[in-house]
Amino acid sequence: KAGVTQTPRYLIKTRGQQVTLSCSPISGHRSVSWYQQTPGQGLQFLFEYFSETQRNKGNFPGRFSGRQFSNSRSEMNVSTLELGDSALYLCASSLSWTGNNSPLHFGNGTRLTVT
Amino acid sequence: GENVEQHPSTLSVQEGDSAVIKCTYSDSASNYFPWYKQELGKGPQLIIDIRSNVGEKKDQRIAVTLNKTAKHFSLHITETQPEDSAVYFCAASEEDMRFGAGTRLTVKP
């Protein structure tokens, strides 16, 4: 079974631009969660989608948004990029929503650098 | 929301020794506690998990213990090997999954 696939692997953007990251979950998984990983802040929860609905959202500004499609694939968007948005963005999929004690399976992330 | 604290932030052991990483959580409603291992250039990988109705779980050289009263859980790795060197994250889940800050484990041959 193929794992979680995130594209692209690396991205360089300029301050003020916007970016879209893509995540394909493991086949059959209906939940997709997004995390931001930085050396100083660790893994910070962005949001979770289950059956195309946002179930939960972390403490990030409205510039961070996401969506999930009917095939469970998900995208996250960051608008008006800031230098502090430079991070590894991780997507994780699970069979059910995380409140159901469902393990997360992570992709290898998209490394975003904002200059 | 849930707050997870993890200690130590770095841990260096000699090959063959044991390693212990400890986590505490704040939300007493949390009921699922996974541990992840992250190697360089890769996403975190689930290595073991425990649910709130269980006090201890073991899988070969790794074990996890949970004390729900004290709201803490620990990862134990015995007979460590150089390939165990990585960053380890604990997590606690109720409505969503929150992670500790990570422990960088180095196993010296």
PDB file of C-alpha atoms in Angstrom:
ATOM      1  CA  LYS A   1       0.000   0.000   0.000  1.00  0.00           C
ATOM      2  CA  ALA A   2       1.408   3.401  -0.944  1.00  0.00           C
ATOM      3  CA  GLY A   3       2.107   5.775   1.914  1.00  0.00           C
ATOM      4  CA  VAL A   4       1.135   9.405   2.329  1.00  0.00           C
ATOM      5  CA  THR A   5       2.423  11.476  -0.570  1.00  0.00           C
ATOM      6  CA  GLN A   6       3.171  15.167  -0.263  1.00  0.00           C
ATOM      7  CA  THR A   7       4.058  17.446  -3.160  1.00  0.00           C
ATOM      8  CA  PRO A   8       6.181  19.321  -3.768  1.00  0.00           C
ATOM      9  CA  ARG A   9       9.058  18.242  -1.530  1.00  0.00           C
ATOM     10  CA  TYR A  10      10.743  21.621  -1.584  1.00  0.00           C
ATOM     11  CA  LEU A  11       9.415  25.098  -2.266  1.00  0.00           C
ATOM     12  CA  ILE A  12      11.014  28.533  -2.204  1.00  0.00           C
ATOM     13  CA  LYS A  13       8.720  31.543  -2.129  1.00  0.00           C
ATOM     14  CA  THR A  14       9.030  35.274  -1.552  1.00  0.00           C
ATOM     15  CA  ARG A  15       7.385  37.215   1.252  1.00  0.00           C
ATOM     16  CA  GLY A  16       3.854  38.273   0.330  1.00  0.00           C
ATOM     17  CA  GLN A  17       3.276  35.414  -2.111  1.00  0.00           C
ATOM     18  CA  GLN A  18       0.849  32.580  -1.546  1.00  0.00           C
ATOM     19  CA  VAL A  19       1.496  28.839  -1.713  1.00  0.00           C
ATOM     20  CA  THR A  20      -0.521  25.642  -2.042  1.00  0.00           C
ATOM     21  CA  LEU A  21       0.700  22.303  -0.732  1.00  0.00           C
ATOM     22  CA  SER A  22      -0.808  18.980  -1.684  1.00  0.00           C
ATOM     23  CA  CYS A  23      -1.325  15.720   0.212  1.00  0.00           C
ATOM     24  CA  SER A  24      -2.545  12.335  -1.005  1.00  0.00           C
ATOM     25  CA  PRO A  25      -3.519  10.090   1.921  1.00  0.00           C
ATOM     26  CA  ILE A  26      -3.168   6.337   2.201  1.00  0.00           C
ATOM     27  CA  SER A  27      -5.898   4.636   0.203  1.00  0.00           C
ATOM     28  CA  GLY A  28      -8.992   4.199   2.362  1.00  0.00           C
ATOM     29  CA  HIS A  29      -8.000   6.850   4.887  1.00  0.00           C
ATOM     30  CA  ARG A  30     -10.658   9.514   5.299  1.00  0.00           C
ATOM     31  CA  SER A  31      -8.919  11.899   7.690  1.00  0.00           C
ATOM     32  CA  VAL A  32      -6.076  14.253   6.826  1.00  0.00           C
ATOM     33  CA  SER A  33      -4.272  16.404   9.392  1.00  0.00           C
ATOM     34  CA  TRP A  34      -1.694  19.097   8.755  1.00  0.00           C
ATOM     35  CA  TYR A  35       1.193  20.060  11.023  1.00  0.00           C
ATOM     36  CA  GLN A  36       3.877  22.723  10.911  1.00  0.00           C
ATOM     37  CA  GLN A  37       7.302  21.615  12.130  1.00  0.00           C
ATOM     38  CA  THR A  38       9.997  24.109  13.092  1.00  0.00           C
ATOM     39  CA  PRO A  39      13.144  23.610  15.194  1.00  0.00           C
ATOM     40  CA  GLY A  40      11.904  26.008  17.882  1.00  0.00           C
ATOM     41  CA  GLN A  41       8.223  25.071  18.074  1.00  0.00           C
ATOM     42  CA  GLY A  42       8.176  21.368  17.277  1.00  0.00           C
ATOM     43  CA  LEU A  43       5.070  19.895  15.657  1.00  0.00           C
ATOM     44  CA  GLN A  44       2.208  22.393  15.721  1.00  0.00           C
ATOM     45  CA  PHE A  45      -1.301  21.277  14.746  1.00  0.00           C
ATOM     46  CA  LEU A  46      -2.816  23.276  11.900  1.00  0.00           C
ATOM     47  CA  PHE A  47      -6.110  21.553  11.088  1.00  0.00           C
ATOM     48  CA  GLU A  48      -7.823  18.234  10.463  1.00  0.00           C
ATOM     49  CA  TYR A  49     -10.240  17.323   7.704  1.00  0.00           C
ATOM     50  CA  PHE A  50     -12.566  14.348   7.726  1.00  0.00           C
ATOM     51  CA  SER A  51     -14.990  13.570   4.910  1.00  0.00           C
ATOM     52  CA  GLU A  52     -14.386  16.998   3.351  1.00  0.00           C
ATOM     53  CA  THR A  53     -15.224  18.859   6.580  1.00  0.00           C
ATOM     54  CA  GLN A  54     -12.784  20.696   8.807  1.00  0.00           C
ATOM     55  CA  ARG A  55     -13.097  18.997  12.179  1.00  0.00           C
ATOM     56  CA  ASN A  56     -10.575  20.927  14.166  1.00  0.00           C
ATOM     57  CA  LYS A  57      -8.258  23.893  13.850  1.00  0.00           C
ATOM     58  CA  GLY A  58      -5.105  24.873  15.715  1.00  0.00           C
ATOM     59  CA  ASN A  59      -3.970  28.339  16.754  1.00  0.00           C
ATOM     60  CA  PHE A  60      -2.834  29.682  13.414  1.00  0.00           C
ATOM     61  CA  PRO A  61      -3.900  32.891  11.668  1.00  0.00           C
ATOM     62  CA  GLY A  62      -6.529  32.908   8.951  1.00  0.00           C
ATOM     63  CA  ARG A  63      -3.758  33.054   6.317  1.00  0.00           C
ATOM     64  CA  PHE A  64      -3.525  29.294   6.777  1.00  0.00           C
ATOM     65  CA  SER A  65      -6.408  27.414   5.225  1.00  0.00           C
ATOM     66  CA  GLY A  66      -7.097  24.008   3.805  1.00  0.00           C
ATOM     67  CA  ARG A  67      -9.612  21.817   2.117  1.00  0.00           C
ATOM     68  CA  GLN A  68     -10.306  18.182   1.409  1.00  0.00           C
ATOM     69  CA  PHE A  69     -11.708  16.708  -1.753  1.00  0.00           C
ATOM     70  CA  SER A  70     -14.162  13.851  -2.191  1.00  0.00           C
ATOM     71  CA  ASN A  71     -11.268  11.427  -2.848  1.00  0.00           C
ATOM     72  CA  SER A  72      -9.773  12.452   0.549  1.00  0.00           C
ATOM     73  CA  ARG A  73      -6.843  14.292  -1.048  1.00  0.00           C
ATOM     74  CA  SER A  74      -6.131  17.532   0.747  1.00  0.00           C
ATOM     75  CA  GLU A  75      -4.513  20.863   0.051  1.00  0.00           C
ATOM     76  CA  MET A  76      -3.373  23.584   2.374  1.00  0.00           C
ATOM     77  CA  ASN A  77      -2.881  27.171   1.374  1.00  0.00           C
ATOM     78  CA  VAL A  78      -0.851  29.918   2.986  1.00  0.00           C
ATOM     79  CA  SER A  79      -1.488  33.452   1.771  1.00  0.00           C
ATOM     80  CA  THR A  80       0.638  36.561   2.243  1.00  0.00           C
ATOM     81  CA  LEU A  81       3.692  34.552   3.221  1.00  0.00           C
ATOM     82  CA  GLU A  82       5.906  35.770   6.057  1.00  0.00           C
ATOM     83  CA  LEU A  83       9.510  34.823   6.831  1.00  0.00           C
ATOM     84  CA  GLY A  84       8.281  32.976   9.923  1.00  0.00           C
ATOM     85  CA  ASP A  85       6.244  30.612   7.752  1.00  0.00           C
ATOM     86  CA  SER A  86       9.456  28.864   6.715  1.00  0.00           C
ATOM     87  CA  ALA A  87       9.025  25.336   8.035  1.00  0.00           C
ATOM     88  CA  LEU A  88       8.466  21.691   7.201  1.00  0.00           C
ATOM     89  CA  TYR A  89       4.756  21.120   6.578  1.00  0.00           C
ATOM     90  CA  LEU A  90       3.660  17.598   7.382  1.00  0.00           C
ATOM     91  CA  CYS A  91       0.495  15.907   6.309  1.00  0.00           C
ATOM     92  CA  ALA A  92      -0.815  12.825   8.099  1.00  0.00           C
ATOM     93  CA  SER A  93      -3.691  10.552   7.222  1.00  0.00           C
ATOM     94  CA  SER A  94      -5.720   8.178   9.366  1.00  0.00           C
ATOM     95  CA  LEU A  95      -8.618   5.790   8.891  1.00  0.00           C
ATOM     96  CA  SER A  96     -10.890   7.806  11.119  1.00  0.00           C
ATOM     97  CA  TRP A  97     -10.780  11.179  12.796  1.00  0.00           C
ATOM     98  CA  THR A  98      -8.116  11.510  15.492  1.00  0.00           C
ATOM     99  CA  GLY A  99     -10.672  11.738  18.303  1.00  0.00           C
ATOM    100  CA  ASN A 100     -11.407   8.102  17.526  1.00  0.00           C
ATOM    101  CA  ASN A 101      -7.928   6.956  18.665  1.00  0.00           C
ATOM    102  CA  SER A 102      -6.875   6.515  15.073  1.00  0.00           C
ATOM    103  CA  PRO A 103      -3.071   6.461  14.477  1.00  0.00           C
ATOM    104  CA  LEU A 104      -1.615   9.119  12.208  1.00  0.00           C
ATOM    105  CA  HIS A 105       0.543   8.114   9.230  1.00  0.00           C
ATOM    106  CA  PHE A 106       2.822  10.917   8.106  1.00  0.00           C
ATOM    107  CA  GLY A 107       4.212  11.871   4.737  1.00  0.00           C
ATOM    108  CA  ASN A 108       7.784  13.128   4.370  1.00  0.00           C
ATOM    109  CA  GLY A 109       6.674  16.748   4.281  1.00  0.00           C
ATOM    110  CA  THR A 110       7.065  19.819   2.130  1.00  0.00           C
ATOM    111  CA  ARG A 111      10.001  22.046   3.061  1.00  0.00           C
ATOM    112  CA  LEU A 112       8.881  25.666   2.542  1.00  0.00           C
ATOM    113  CA  THR A 113      11.451  28.444   2.553  1.00  0.00           C
ATOM    114  CA  VAL A 114      10.252  32.049   2.489  1.00  0.00           C
ATOM    115  CA  THR A 115      12.820  34.665   1.465  1.00  0.00           C
TER     116      THR A 115
ATOM    117  CA  GLY B   1      -6.344  22.531  24.312  1.00  0.00           C
ATOM    118  CA  GLU B   2      -3.980  19.732  25.214  1.00  0.00           C
ATOM    119  CA  ASN B   3      -0.439  20.604  26.290  1.00  0.00           C
ATOM    120  CA  VAL B   4       2.249  17.904  26.133  1.00  0.00           C
ATOM    121  CA  GLU B   5       5.655  18.309  27.782  1.00  0.00           C
ATOM    122  CA  GLN B   6       8.519  15.990  26.903  1.00  0.00           C
ATOM    123  CA  HIS B   7      11.859  15.391  28.653  1.00  0.00           C
ATOM    124  CA  PRO B   8      14.748  15.264  28.080  1.00  0.00           C
ATOM    125  CA  SER B   9      15.254  17.274  24.899  1.00  0.00           C
ATOM    126  CA  THR B  10      18.488  15.401  24.156  1.00  0.00           C
ATOM    127  CA  LEU B  11      19.666  12.001  25.330  1.00  0.00           C
ATOM    128  CA  SER B  12      22.950  10.276  24.623  1.00  0.00           C
ATOM    129  CA  VAL B  13      23.498   6.628  25.567  1.00  0.00           C
ATOM    130  CA  GLN B  14      26.042   3.929  24.893  1.00  0.00           C
ATOM    131  CA  GLU B  15      25.040   1.096  22.586  1.00  0.00           C
ATOM    132  CA  GLY B  16      23.371  -1.636  24.616  1.00  0.00           C
ATOM    133  CA  ASP B  17      22.170   0.712  27.360  1.00  0.00           C
ATOM    134  CA  SER B  18      18.526   1.607  27.983  1.00  0.00           C
ATOM    135  CA  ALA B  19      16.887   4.933  27.124  1.00  0.00           C
ATOM    136  CA  VAL B  20      13.851   6.450  28.811  1.00  0.00           C
ATOM    137  CA  ILE B  21      11.840   9.426  27.556  1.00  0.00           C
ATOM    138  CA  LYS B  22       9.062  10.932  29.668  1.00  0.00           C
ATOM    139  CA  CYS B  23       5.979  12.965  28.776  1.00  0.00           C
ATOM    140  CA  THR B  24       3.238  14.675  30.739  1.00  0.00           C
ATOM    141  CA  TYR B  25      -0.095  15.892  29.427  1.00  0.00           C
ATOM    142  CA  SER B  26      -2.647  18.350  30.731  1.00  0.00           C
ATOM    143  CA  ASP B  27      -6.048  17.219  29.419  1.00  0.00           C
ATOM    144  CA  SER B  28      -7.436  14.397  31.559  1.00  0.00           C
ATOM    145  CA  ALA B  29      -9.823  13.543  28.686  1.00  0.00           C
ATOM    146  CA  SER B  30      -6.894  12.439  26.484  1.00  0.00           C
ATOM    147  CA  ASN B  31      -7.209   8.736  25.841  1.00  0.00           C
ATOM    148  CA  TYR B  32      -4.674   7.794  23.183  1.00  0.00           C
ATOM    149  CA  PHE B  33      -0.887   8.135  23.479  1.00  0.00           C
ATOM    150  CA  PRO B  34       1.304   7.299  20.476  1.00  0.00           C
ATOM    151  CA  TRP B  35       5.062   7.578  20.097  1.00  0.00           C
ATOM    152  CA  TYR B  36       6.760   8.540  16.857  1.00  0.00           C
ATOM    153  CA  LYS B  37      10.316   8.240  15.568  1.00  0.00           C
ATOM    154  CA  GLN B  38      11.586  10.756  13.038  1.00  0.00           C
ATOM    155  CA  GLU B  39      14.730  10.173  11.028  1.00  0.00           C
ATOM    156  CA  LEU B  40      16.512  12.856   9.052  1.00  0.00           C
ATOM    157  CA  GLY B  41      14.602  13.917   5.952  1.00  0.00           C
ATOM    158  CA  LYS B  42      11.560  11.828   6.768  1.00  0.00           C
ATOM    159  CA  GLY B  43       8.202  12.281   8.417  1.00  0.00           C
ATOM    160  CA  PRO B  44       7.494  10.864  11.899  1.00  0.00           C
ATOM    161  CA  GLN B  45       6.771   7.145  11.959  1.00  0.00           C
ATOM    162  CA  LEU B  46       4.552   5.474  14.548  1.00  0.00           C
ATOM    163  CA  ILE B  47       6.551   3.021  16.675  1.00  0.00           C
ATOM    164  CA  ILE B  48       4.150   2.158  19.500  1.00  0.00           C
ATOM    165  CA  ASP B  49       0.935   3.458  21.009  1.00  0.00           C
ATOM    166  CA  ILE B  50      -1.121   2.929  24.130  1.00  0.00           C
ATOM    167  CA  ARG B  51      -4.749   3.549  24.961  1.00  0.00           C
ATOM    168  CA  SER B  52      -6.021   4.840  28.259  1.00  0.00           C
ATOM    169  CA  ASN B  53      -7.457   1.513  29.415  1.00  0.00           C
ATOM    170  CA  VAL B  54      -3.979  -0.072  29.383  1.00  0.00           C
ATOM    171  CA  GLY B  55      -1.099   0.641  31.764  1.00  0.00           C
ATOM    172  CA  GLU B  56       1.772  -0.879  29.809  1.00  0.00           C
ATOM    173  CA  LYS B  57       2.502  -2.172  26.329  1.00  0.00           C
ATOM    174  CA  LYS B  58       5.602  -3.857  24.966  1.00  0.00           C
ATOM    175  CA  ASP B  59       6.866  -4.565  21.461  1.00  0.00           C
ATOM    176  CA  GLN B  60      10.259  -6.287  21.353  1.00  0.00           C
ATOM    177  CA  ARG B  61      12.822  -3.740  22.633  1.00  0.00           C
ATOM    178  CA  ILE B  62      10.389  -0.877  23.141  1.00  0.00           C
ATOM    179  CA  ALA B  63       7.761  -0.427  25.837  1.00  0.00           C
ATOM    180  CA  VAL B  64       5.424   2.331  26.898  1.00  0.00           C
ATOM    181  CA  THR B  65       3.908   2.889  30.333  1.00  0.00           C
ATOM    182  CA  LEU B  66       0.956   5.112  31.185  1.00  0.00           C
ATOM    183  CA  ASN B  67      -0.061   6.591  34.526  1.00  0.00           C
ATOM    184  CA  LYS B  68      -3.454   8.228  33.979  1.00  0.00           C
ATOM    185  CA  THR B  69      -3.716   9.486  37.547  1.00  0.00           C
ATOM    186  CA  ALA B  70      -0.443  11.382  37.306  1.00  0.00           C
ATOM    187  CA  LYS B  71      -1.034  12.189  33.609  1.00  0.00           C
ATOM    188  CA  HIS B  72       2.328  10.975  32.452  1.00  0.00           C
ATOM    189  CA  PHE B  73       3.605   8.309  30.079  1.00  0.00           C
ATOM    190  CA  SER B  74       7.070   7.055  29.183  1.00  0.00           C
ATOM    191  CA  LEU B  75       8.917   5.322  26.368  1.00  0.00           C
ATOM    192  CA  HIS B  76      11.529   2.719  27.271  1.00  0.00           C
ATOM    193  CA  ILE B  77      14.029   1.397  24.743  1.00  0.00           C
ATOM    194  CA  THR B  78      16.236  -1.483  25.886  1.00  0.00           C
ATOM    195  CA  GLU B  79      19.456  -2.773  24.318  1.00  0.00           C
ATOM    196  CA  THR B  80      19.793   0.373  22.222  1.00  0.00           C
ATOM    197  CA  GLN B  81      21.426   0.186  18.811  1.00  0.00           C
ATOM    198  CA  PRO B  82      22.969   2.931  16.625  1.00  0.00           C
ATOM    199  CA  GLU B  83      19.940   2.712  14.303  1.00  0.00           C
ATOM    200  CA  ASP B  84      17.754   3.842  17.220  1.00  0.00           C
ATOM    201  CA  SER B  85      19.379   7.293  16.867  1.00  0.00           C
ATOM    202  CA  ALA B  86      16.596   9.690  15.819  1.00  0.00           C
ATOM    203  CA  VAL B  87      14.177  12.260  17.208  1.00  0.00           C
ATOM    204  CA  TYR B  88      11.323  10.754  19.229  1.00  0.00           C
ATOM    205  CA  PHE B  89       7.972  12.469  19.783  1.00  0.00           C
ATOM    206  CA  CYS B  90       5.253  11.635  22.235  1.00  0.00           C
ATOM    207  CA  ALA B  91       1.675  12.706  21.583  1.00  0.00           C
ATOM    208  CA  ALA B  92      -1.654  12.798  23.357  1.00  0.00           C
ATOM    209  CA  SER B  93      -5.009  12.726  21.652  1.00  0.00           C
ATOM    210  CA  GLU B  94      -8.518  13.615  22.644  1.00  0.00           C
ATOM    211  CA  GLU B  95     -10.182  15.768  19.970  1.00  0.00           C
ATOM    212  CA  ASP B  96      -6.948  16.262  18.038  1.00  0.00           C
ATOM    213  CA  MET B  97      -3.379  15.043  18.419  1.00  0.00           C
ATOM    214  CA  ARG B  98      -0.829  17.271  20.182  1.00  0.00           C
ATOM    215  CA  PHE B  99       2.868  16.515  20.240  1.00  0.00           C
ATOM    216  CA  GLY B 100       5.704  16.971  22.678  1.00  0.00           C
ATOM    217  CA  ALA B 101       8.730  19.022  21.608  1.00  0.00           C
ATOM    218  CA  GLY B 102      10.795  15.928  20.809  1.00  0.00           C
ATOM    219  CA  THR B 103      13.851  14.118  22.197  1.00  0.00           C
ATOM    220  CA  ARG B 104      16.974  13.729  20.113  1.00  0.00           C
ATOM    221  CA  LEU B 105      18.380  10.305  20.992  1.00  0.00           C
ATOM    222  CA  THR B 106      21.985   9.498  20.084  1.00  0.00           C
ATOM    223  CA  VAL B 107      23.246   5.953  20.533  1.00  0.00           C
ATOM    224  CA  LYS B 108      27.028   5.816  20.515  1.00  0.00           C
ATOM    225  CA  PRO B 109      28.616   2.603  19.187  1.00  0.00           C
TER     226      PRO B 109
END
